[in-house]
């Protein structure tokens, strides 16, 4: 962009002096949201017993959050563009803290479910606001790589950290602290953000809110997430499950139809039809399908089959966290300005797939050092390397007025991917386990032999699902290598790419002087 163009548009490439301080508080808020996705799972058995939640209803502790968060993400991203990202970010943090306090103080299941839904609502404001703040504050290619390397490491490894923290809090304090721990996170992040973040002026999208788009997208995403959640517990042929999928398809197709025709769409189709972003949303969603399912299976394997305590289980995930941090901050961030993003994403997903291949060797007496350790290291290293450029590219080159909704699409692909992964891979594992037990239980005469067959059946189920996850990661790698054709940030445009690609390669996001 020429200097005259800069002056004419009222923008300046001068970076915000407090951007690195701001990153600390944005990263802290992101860590809180990601932690919450897994920390509550560890505490669920204790909370269920204390509050008298039935087995049939316990899934709503997770589902209430997932439905509110997944369904409202696009709306939250649009609110950030309209209302201001800093204001939306601080409001999301304050609301999340209040909802967490209600969850920790819950006296019955209704109060617990309500607090989880409220956490989801404010999380849907917070997550896209956080990512879009990074998008408009970090415009220099090298600085952007470092900032998104840190953000990508937290986004990828935070879930595993949640397992450790959840185990500690549940085992040594009380399950209620898995909620209360969010409050200091939120207060510190909100206070810091209020004092430090200086959002660029003139980057808001003040167009009137697309109400039909809000209604259709929210109902469509809620139906989709609930359909996969219900499929996990009631089966894929259940009438309500099928009805939810049909309803989701109708609503989301109607949403696309509406967005193509209204003057001020909730999700401008230019955001997702641009080749690079479309490829990133799709490949990231697929990778999360594989990853979320694996978290679930490894947790069950370590606790049920190997007999690990919650704390020991959390520590067993440390190699994966170390791999993710290394992949994001040392490999992805350092190479992001030197090679095209697809050359980090594609190989990253393949390295993660190689890590999962290690885990297909699981047996009841598998050595942690021989199989689990190298498998998780490779998985973390690959995912960290791939996540970092994906997070950065998903918002790079997008118009500032669309930064919030583009960020929301990153979170939406992850949230929907997580719901699909948990339901789909769990169904595959359960089917394989049932089949194995049916084939082998006849030869088990004693009670100990029957218990052994059941454990072996569980492990066979996990292996079947992990093989499926390996295939999903290979497909994600192929999509990243095929669709994502932008050159390295600041480098020349890829020949044959569209205008959107050229803009993405050559221009940083303009930041308005304040």
Coordinates of C-alpha atoms in Angstrom, one line a residue:
X1 CA 0.0 0.0 0.0
X2 CA 1.5 3.4 -1.0
X3 CA 1.9 6.2 1.5
X4 CA -0.7 8.3 -0.4
X5 CA -3.1 5.4 -0.1
X6 CA -2.4 5.1 3.5
X7 CA -3.1 8.7 4.1
X8 CA -6.2 8.7 2.0
X9 CA -7.7 5.7 3.9
X10 CA -6.7 7.1 7.3
X11 CA -4.6 4.1 8.2
X12 CA -1.1 3.7 9.3
X13 CA 1.3 0.8 9.5
X14 CA 2.7 2.1 12.8
X15 CA 2.4 -0.9 15.2
X16 CA 0.8 -0.4 18.6
X17 CA 3.5 0.1 21.2
X18 CA 1.7 -2.0 23.8
X19 CA 1.1 -5.0 21.5
X20 CA 3.4 -7.4 23.3
X21 CA 1.9 -6.6 26.7
X22 CA -1.5 -7.0 25.2
X23 CA -0.5 -10.5 23.9
X24 CA 0.1 -11.7 27.5
X25 CA -3.5 -10.9 28.5
X26 CA -5.0 -12.2 25.2
X27 CA -3.0 -15.4 25.6
X28 CA -4.1 -15.7 29.2
X29 CA -7.8 -15.4 28.2
X30 CA -7.3 -18.0 25.4
X31 CA -5.7 -20.4 27.9
X32 CA -8.7 -20.0 30.2
X33 CA -11.1 -20.9 27.4
X34 CA -9.1 -23.9 26.2
X35 CA -8.5 -25.2 29.7
X36 CA -12.2 -25.1 30.4
X37 CA -12.9 -27.5 27.5
X38 CA -11.0 -30.3 29.3
X39 CA -10.7 -29.4 33.0
X40 CA -14.4 -30.0 33.7
X41 CA -14.2 -33.5 32.2
X42 CA -11.8 -34.5 34.9
X43 CA -14.1 -33.1 37.6
X44 CA -17.4 -34.5 36.1
X45 CA -17.6 -37.8 38.1
X46 CA -17.2 -35.9 41.5
X47 CA -19.6 -33.2 40.5
X48 CA -22.2 -35.7 39.3
X49 CA -22.1 -37.5 42.7
X50 CA -22.3 -34.3 44.8
X51 CA -25.1 -32.8 42.8
X52 CA -27.1 -36.0 42.2
X53 CA -26.9 -35.7 38.4
X54 CA -28.2 -38.9 36.7
X55 CA -26.1 -40.8 34.2
X56 CA -28.6 -39.8 31.5
X57 CA -28.2 -36.1 32.2
X58 CA -24.5 -35.9 33.0
X59 CA -23.6 -35.3 29.3
X60 CA -25.4 -31.9 29.6
X61 CA -22.5 -30.6 31.7
X62 CA -20.4 -30.8 28.5
X63 CA -23.2 -30.4 25.9
X64 CA -24.7 -27.2 27.4
X65 CA -21.4 -25.5 27.0
X66 CA -20.7 -26.9 23.5
X67 CA -24.1 -25.9 22.1
X68 CA -24.0 -22.3 23.4
X69 CA -20.3 -21.8 22.4
X70 CA -20.6 -23.5 19.0
X71 CA -23.9 -22.0 18.1
X72 CA -23.1 -18.4 19.0
X73 CA -19.5 -18.1 17.7
X74 CA -20.4 -16.4 14.4
X75 CA -22.7 -14.0 16.2
X76 CA -19.9 -13.3 18.7
X77 CA -17.4 -12.6 16.0
X78 CA -19.8 -10.2 14.3
X79 CA -20.5 -8.4 17.7
X80 CA -16.7 -8.0 18.0
X81 CA -16.6 -6.3 14.6
X82 CA -19.6 -4.1 15.4
X83 CA -19.1 -3.3 19.0
X84 CA -15.3 -3.2 19.2
X85 CA -13.0 -6.1 19.9
X86 CA -11.5 -4.7 23.1
X87 CA -15.0 -4.0 24.6
X88 CA -16.3 -7.5 23.5
X89 CA -13.1 -9.1 24.9
X90 CA -13.5 -7.5 28.3
X91 CA -17.2 -8.2 28.4
X92 CA -16.6 -11.8 27.5
X93 CA -14.1 -12.2 30.3
X94 CA -16.3 -10.6 32.9
X95 CA -19.3 -12.8 31.9
X96 CA -17.1 -15.9 31.8
X97 CA -15.9 -15.2 35.4
X98 CA -19.5 -14.7 36.7
X99 CA -20.7 -17.9 34.9
X100 CA -17.7 -19.8 36.4
X101 CA -18.6 -18.6 39.9
X102 CA -22.1 -19.8 39.4
X103 CA -20.8 -23.2 38.3
X104 CA -18.5 -23.5 41.3
X105 CA -21.4 -22.6 43.6
X106 CA -23.9 -24.9 41.9
X107 CA -26.3 -26.7 44.3
X108 CA -28.3 -28.7 41.8
X109 CA -28.1 -29.9 38.2
X110 CA -30.2 -27.1 36.8
X111 CA -27.8 -24.5 38.2
X112 CA -24.8 -26.5 36.9
X113 CA -26.3 -26.8 33.3
X114 CA -27.3 -23.1 33.3
X115 CA -23.8 -22.0 34.4
X116 CA -22.2 -24.1 31.7
X117 CA -24.5 -22.7 29.0
X118 CA -23.7 -19.2 30.2
X119 CA -19.9 -20.0 30.0
X120 CA -20.5 -21.0 26.4
X121 CA -22.4 -17.7 25.6
X122 CA -19.5 -15.5 27.0
X123 CA -16.9 -17.8 25.5
X124 CA -18.5 -17.2 22.1
X125 CA -17.9 -13.5 22.6
X126 CA -14.4 -13.9 24.0
X127 CA -12.7 -16.4 21.6
X128 CA -13.2 -14.6 18.3
X129 CA -12.5 -11.2 19.9
X130 CA -9.1 -12.5 21.2
X131 CA -8.0 -13.9 17.8
X132 CA -9.2 -10.8 15.9
X133 CA -7.3 -8.5 18.3
X134 CA -4.1 -10.3 17.4
X135 CA -5.0 -10.1 13.7
X136 CA -5.3 -6.3 13.8
X137 CA -2.5 -5.6 16.2
X138 CA 0.3 -7.7 14.7
X139 CA 0.9 -6.8 11.1
X140 CA 4.7 -7.2 10.7
X141 CA 5.4 -10.7 9.2
X142 CA 8.1 -11.7 11.7
X143 CA 6.2 -10.3 14.7
X144 CA 3.0 -11.9 13.6
X145 CA 4.7 -15.3 13.3
X146 CA 6.0 -15.0 16.9
X147 CA 2.6 -13.8 18.3
X148 CA 0.6 -16.6 16.5
X149 CA 3.3 -19.1 17.5
X150 CA 2.5 -18.4 21.2
X151 CA -1.3 -18.3 20.5
X152 CA -1.1 -21.6 18.5
X153 CA 0.8 -23.3 21.3
X154 CA -1.8 -22.3 23.8
X155 CA -4.7 -23.3 21.5
X156 CA -3.2 -26.7 20.9
X157 CA -1.6 -27.5 24.3
X158 CA -4.1 -25.8 26.6
X159 CA -6.5 -28.8 26.6
X160 CA -3.8 -31.1 27.8
X161 CA -2.8 -28.6 30.5
X162 CA -6.4 -28.7 31.6
X163 CA -6.1 -32.4 32.3
X164 CA -3.2 -31.8 34.6
X165 CA -4.8 -28.8 36.4
X166 CA -8.1 -30.6 36.6
X167 CA -6.5 -33.7 38.1
X168 CA -4.7 -31.6 40.8
X169 CA -7.8 -29.5 41.7
X170 CA -10.1 -32.5 41.8
X171 CA -7.7 -34.8 43.7
X172 CA -6.3 -32.3 46.3
X173 CA -9.0 -29.7 46.6
X174 CA -12.5 -30.1 45.3
X175 CA -14.3 -30.3 41.9
X176 CA -15.7 -26.8 42.5
X177 CA -12.2 -25.3 42.0
X178 CA -12.2 -26.4 38.4
X179 CA -14.7 -23.6 38.0
X180 CA -13.4 -21.1 40.6
X181 CA -9.9 -21.2 39.0
X182 CA -11.3 -19.3 36.0
X183 CA -12.1 -16.3 38.1
X184 CA -8.4 -15.1 38.7
X185 CA -7.6 -15.8 35.1
X186 CA -10.5 -13.7 33.9
X187 CA -9.9 -10.8 36.3
X188 CA -6.2 -10.5 35.5
X189 CA -6.8 -10.8 31.8
X190 CA -9.7 -8.2 31.8
X191 CA -7.8 -5.7 33.9
X192 CA -4.7 -6.0 31.8
X193 CA -6.7 -5.8 28.5
X194 CA -8.5 -2.7 29.7
X195 CA -5.3 -0.9 30.6
X196 CA -3.0 -2.1 27.8
X197 CA -5.0 -2.9 24.6
X198 CA -5.4 -0.1 22.2
X199 CA -7.7 -1.3 19.4
X200 CA -7.1 0.4 16.0
X201 CA -9.7 3.0 15.3
X202 CA -11.8 2.8 12.1
X203 CA -11.6 -1.0 11.9
X204 CA -15.2 -1.7 13.1
X205 CA -18.0 -2.9 10.9
X206 CA -20.9 -0.7 11.7
X207 CA -23.3 -2.2 9.2
X208 CA -26.7 -3.2 10.7
X209 CA -26.9 -6.6 12.3
X210 CA -28.0 -9.4 10.0
X211 CA -30.8 -10.9 12.2
X212 CA -31.9 -13.6 9.7
X213 CA -28.3 -14.7 9.4
X214 CA -27.9 -14.7 13.2
X215 CA -31.0 -16.9 13.7
X216 CA -30.2 -19.3 10.9
X217 CA -26.5 -19.8 11.7
X218 CA -27.2 -20.2 15.5
X219 CA -30.0 -22.7 15.1
X220 CA -28.1 -24.5 12.3
X221 CA -24.8 -24.9 14.3
X222 CA -26.7 -25.8 17.5
X223 CA -28.6 -28.6 15.6
X224 CA -25.3 -29.8 14.0
X225 CA -23.4 -30.0 17.3
X226 CA -26.4 -31.5 19.2
X227 CA -26.8 -34.1 16.4
X228 CA -23.3 -35.3 16.8
X229 CA -23.5 -35.2 20.6
X230 CA -26.8 -37.2 20.5
X231 CA -25.3 -39.7 18.0
X232 CA -22.6 -40.6 20.5
X233 CA -25.2 -41.6 23.2
X234 CA -28.3 -42.7 21.2
X235 CA -26.8 -44.0 17.9
X236 CA -26.7 -42.6 14.3
X237 CA -30.0 -44.1 13.3
X238 CA -31.9 -42.5 16.2
X239 CA -34.9 -40.5 14.8
X240 CA -34.0 -37.3 16.7
X241 CA -30.3 -37.6 15.7
X242 CA -31.3 -37.9 12.0
X243 CA -33.8 -35.1 12.4
X244 CA -31.1 -32.8 13.9
X245 CA -28.8 -33.5 10.9
X246 CA -31.5 -32.9 8.4
X247 CA -32.5 -29.7 10.2
X248 CA -28.9 -28.5 10.4
X249 CA -28.4 -29.0 6.7
X250 CA -31.6 -27.1 5.8
X251 CA -30.8 -24.2 8.2
X252 CA -27.1 -23.9 7.1
X253 CA -28.0 -24.0 3.4
X254 CA -30.7 -21.4 4.0
X255 CA -28.0 -19.4 5.8
X256 CA -25.7 -19.5 2.8
X257 CA -28.6 -18.5 0.5
X258 CA -29.4 -15.5 2.8
X259 CA -25.8 -14.4 3.2
X260 CA -25.4 -14.2 -0.6
X261 CA -28.3 -11.8 -0.9
X262 CA -28.3 -9.4 2.1
X263 CA -26.5 -6.1 2.0
X264 CA -24.6 -6.6 5.4
X265 CA -24.2 -10.4 5.9
X266 CA -23.3 -11.9 9.2
X267 CA -20.7 -14.0 7.4
X268 CA -19.6 -12.4 4.2
X269 CA -19.0 -15.2 1.8
X270 CA -15.8 -13.6 0.7
X271 CA -14.3 -14.7 4.0
X272 CA -14.8 -18.4 3.4
X273 CA -14.7 -18.6 -0.4
X274 CA -11.1 -17.2 -0.6
X275 CA -9.1 -20.3 -1.4
X276 CA -6.5 -20.2 1.4
X277 CA -8.9 -19.5 4.2
X278 CA -11.4 -22.1 3.0
X279 CA -8.6 -24.7 2.9
X280 CA -7.5 -23.7 6.4
X281 CA -10.9 -23.9 7.9
X282 CA -11.5 -27.3 6.4
X283 CA -8.1 -28.9 7.2
X284 CA -8.1 -27.4 10.8
X285 CA -11.6 -28.8 11.4
X286 CA -10.5 -32.3 10.2
X287 CA -7.3 -32.2 12.4
X288 CA -9.4 -31.3 15.5
X289 CA -11.7 -34.2 14.8
X290 CA -8.7 -36.5 15.1
X291 CA -7.1 -34.7 18.0
X292 CA -10.2 -34.4 20.3
X293 CA -11.1 -38.1 19.8
X294 CA -7.5 -39.1 20.7
X295 CA -7.6 -37.0 24.0
X296 CA -10.7 -38.9 25.0
X297 CA -9.3 -42.3 24.2
X298 CA -5.9 -41.7 25.8
X299 CA -7.5 -40.4 29.0
X300 CA -9.7 -43.6 29.3
X301 CA -6.8 -45.8 28.3
X302 CA -4.5 -44.4 31.0
X303 CA -7.1 -44.3 33.8
X304 CA -9.2 -47.4 33.0
X305 CA -6.7 -49.8 31.4
X306 CA -3.5 -48.6 33.0
X307 CA -5.0 -47.5 36.4
X308 CA -3.4 -44.0 36.4
X309 CA -4.8 -41.4 38.9
X310 CA -6.1 -38.1 37.4
X311 CA -2.9 -36.3 38.3
X312 CA -0.7 -39.0 36.8
X313 CA -2.8 -39.0 33.7
X314 CA -2.4 -35.3 33.3
X315 CA 1.4 -35.5 33.6
X316 CA 1.4 -38.3 31.1
X317 CA 0.2 -35.8 28.5
X318 CA 3.2 -33.5 29.2
X319 CA 5.3 -34.7 26.2
X320 CA 2.4 -33.7 23.9
X321 CA 2.3 -30.2 25.4
X322 CA 6.1 -29.9 25.0
X323 CA 5.8 -31.0 21.4
X324 CA 3.1 -28.5 20.7
X325 CA 5.0 -25.6 22.3
X326 CA 8.2 -26.6 20.4
X327 CA 6.3 -27.0 17.1
X328 CA 4.5 -23.6 17.4
X329 CA 7.2 -21.4 18.8
X330 CA 10.4 -22.9 17.5
X331 CA 9.5 -24.5 14.2
X332 CA 6.4 -22.8 13.0
X333 CA 7.2 -19.3 14.1
X334 CA 10.8 -19.5 12.9
X335 CA 9.9 -20.9 9.4
X336 CA 6.7 -19.0 8.9
X337 CA 8.5 -16.0 7.2
X338 CA 10.8 -18.3 5.2
X339 CA 8.5 -20.9 3.6
X340 CA 4.9 -21.1 2.3
X341 CA 2.3 -21.9 5.0
X342 CA 1.3 -25.2 3.2
X343 CA 4.9 -26.5 3.6
X344 CA 4.4 -26.2 7.4
X345 CA 0.8 -27.3 7.6
X346 CA 1.0 -30.4 5.3
X347 CA 4.1 -31.9 6.8
X348 CA 2.9 -30.9 10.3
X349 CA -0.3 -32.9 9.9
X350 CA 1.7 -35.9 8.5
X351 CA 4.1 -35.9 11.5
X352 CA 1.1 -35.9 13.8
X353 CA -0.3 -38.8 11.8
X354 CA 3.0 -40.6 12.3
X355 CA 2.6 -40.0 16.0
X356 CA -0.8 -41.6 15.9
X357 CA 0.6 -44.6 14.1
X358 CA 2.8 -45.3 17.1
X359 CA -0.4 -45.3 19.2
X360 CA -2.0 -48.0 17.1
X361 CA 0.4 -50.4 18.8
X362 CA -1.4 -50.0 22.2
X363 CA -1.9 -53.1 24.2
X364 CA -2.9 -53.6 27.9
X365 CA 0.7 -53.8 29.0
X366 CA 2.2 -51.3 26.5
X367 CA 5.3 -49.5 27.7
X368 CA 4.8 -45.7 28.2
X369 CA 8.4 -44.9 27.2
X370 CA 8.3 -47.3 24.2
X371 CA 5.0 -46.3 22.6
X372 CA 3.1 -43.5 24.3
X373 CA 6.0 -41.1 24.8
X374 CA 7.3 -41.0 21.2
X375 CA 3.7 -41.1 19.8
X376 CA 2.6 -38.1 21.9
X377 CA 5.8 -36.2 21.2
X378 CA 5.4 -36.6 17.4
X379 CA 1.7 -35.8 17.7
X380 CA 2.3 -32.6 19.6
X381 CA 5.2 -31.5 17.4
X382 CA 3.2 -32.0 14.2
X383 CA 0.1 -30.3 15.5
X384 CA 2.0 -27.3 16.9
X385 CA 3.9 -26.8 13.6
X386 CA 0.6 -27.0 11.6
X387 CA -1.6 -25.0 14.0
X388 CA 0.6 -21.9 14.1
X389 CA 0.5 -21.0 10.4
X390 CA -3.2 -22.0 10.2
X391 CA -4.1 -19.6 13.0
X392 CA -2.2 -16.8 11.4
X393 CA -3.3 -17.4 7.8
X394 CA -7.0 -17.7 8.7
X395 CA -7.0 -14.0 9.5
X396 CA -4.2 -12.7 7.4
X397 CA -5.2 -10.4 4.5
X398 CA -8.9 -10.2 5.7
X399 CA -10.4 -6.8 5.7
X400 CA -10.3 -5.3 9.3
X401 CA -14.1 -5.0 9.3
X402 CA -14.3 -8.8 8.9
X403 CA -11.5 -9.8 11.3
X404 CA -14.0 -10.8 14.1
X405 CA -16.1 -13.1 11.9
X406 CA -13.0 -14.6 10.2
X407 CA -11.6 -15.4 13.7
X408 CA -15.0 -16.8 14.7
X409 CA -14.8 -19.2 11.7
X410 CA -11.5 -20.6 13.1
X411 CA -13.2 -21.3 16.4
X412 CA -16.3 -22.7 14.7
X413 CA -14.3 -25.2 12.7
X414 CA -12.5 -26.3 15.8
X415 CA -15.7 -26.5 17.9
X416 CA -17.7 -28.4 15.3
X417 CA -14.6 -30.6 14.6
X418 CA -14.4 -31.4 18.3
X419 CA -18.1 -32.4 18.5
X420 CA -17.8 -34.5 15.3
X421 CA -14.5 -36.1 16.5
X422 CA -15.9 -37.1 20.0
X423 CA -19.1 -38.6 18.5
X424 CA -17.7 -40.2 15.4
X425 CA -14.5 -41.8 16.9
X426 CA -16.3 -42.8 20.0
X427 CA -18.9 -44.6 17.9
X428 CA -16.2 -46.4 15.9
X429 CA -14.4 -47.4 19.1
X430 CA -17.6 -48.7 20.8
X431 CA -18.6 -50.7 17.8
X432 CA -15.1 -52.3 17.6
X433 CA -15.1 -53.1 21.3
X434 CA -18.6 -54.7 21.2
X435 CA -17.5 -56.8 18.2
X436 CA -14.3 -58.0 19.9
X437 CA -16.0 -58.9 23.2
X438 CA -18.7 -60.8 21.3
X439 CA -16.0 -62.8 19.4
X440 CA -13.8 -63.6 22.4
X441 CA -16.0 -63.8 25.5
X442 CA -17.1 -67.4 24.8
X443 CA -13.6 -68.7 25.5
X444 CA -13.4 -66.8 28.9
X445 CA -14.5 -69.2 31.7
X446 CA -13.4 -67.4 34.8
X447 CA -14.3 -63.9 36.0
X448 CA -10.7 -62.7 35.7
X449 CA -10.6 -63.9 32.0
X450 CA -13.8 -62.1 31.3
X451 CA -12.4 -58.9 32.7
X452 CA -9.3 -59.3 30.6
X453 CA -11.4 -59.8 27.5
X454 CA -13.3 -56.6 28.3
X455 CA -10.1 -54.6 28.7
X456 CA -8.7 -56.0 25.5
X457 CA -11.9 -55.1 23.8
X458 CA -11.6 -51.5 25.0
X459 CA -8.0 -51.3 23.7
X460 CA -9.1 -52.8 20.3
X461 CA -11.8 -50.1 20.1
X462 CA -9.3 -47.3 20.8
X463 CA -6.9 -48.7 18.1
X464 CA -9.7 -48.9 15.5
X465 CA -10.6 -45.3 16.2
X466 CA -7.0 -44.2 16.1
X467 CA -6.5 -45.8 12.7
X468 CA -9.5 -43.8 11.5
X469 CA -7.9 -40.6 13.0
X470 CA -4.6 -41.3 11.1
X471 CA -6.6 -41.3 7.9
X472 CA -8.3 -38.1 8.8
X473 CA -5.0 -36.4 9.4
X474 CA -3.6 -37.6 6.1
X475 CA -6.7 -36.0 4.4
X476 CA -6.1 -32.8 6.3
X477 CA -2.5 -32.7 5.1
X478 CA -3.7 -33.3 1.5
X479 CA -6.2 -30.4 1.7
X480 CA -3.6 -28.1 3.2
X481 CA -1.1 -28.9 0.5
X482 CA -3.7 -28.6 -2.3
X483 CA -5.9 -25.6 -1.3
X484 CA -3.5 -23.4 0.7
X485 CA -1.3 -21.9 -2.1
X486 CA -0.3 -18.5 -0.6
X487 CA 3.4 -17.7 -0.6
X488 CA 5.3 -16.9 2.6
X489 CA 4.1 -13.6 4.3
X490 CA 5.8 -10.7 2.6
X491 CA 6.9 -12.9 -0.3
X492 CA 5.8 -12.9 -4.0
X493 CA 2.3 -14.1 -4.8
X494 CA 1.9 -17.7 -6.1
X495 CA 1.5 -17.8 -9.8
X496 CA -2.0 -18.8 -10.8
X497 CA -3.5 -17.7 -7.5
X498 CA -6.5 -15.5 -7.4
X499 CA -6.6 -11.8 -6.5
X500 CA -7.5 -12.7 -3.0
X501 CA -4.3 -14.7 -2.8
X502 CA -2.1 -11.9 -4.1
X503 CA -3.6 -9.5 -1.6
X504 CA -2.9 -12.0 1.1
X505 CA 0.7 -12.4 0.2
X506 CA 1.7 -8.8 -0.4
X507 CA -0.3 -6.7 2.1
X508 CA -0.5 -6.8 5.8
X509 CA -3.7 -5.9 7.6
X510 CA -3.8 -2.1 7.8
X511 CA -3.8 -0.7 11.3
X512 CA -5.4 2.7 11.9
X513 CA -3.3 5.3 13.7
X514 CA -4.8 6.4 17.0

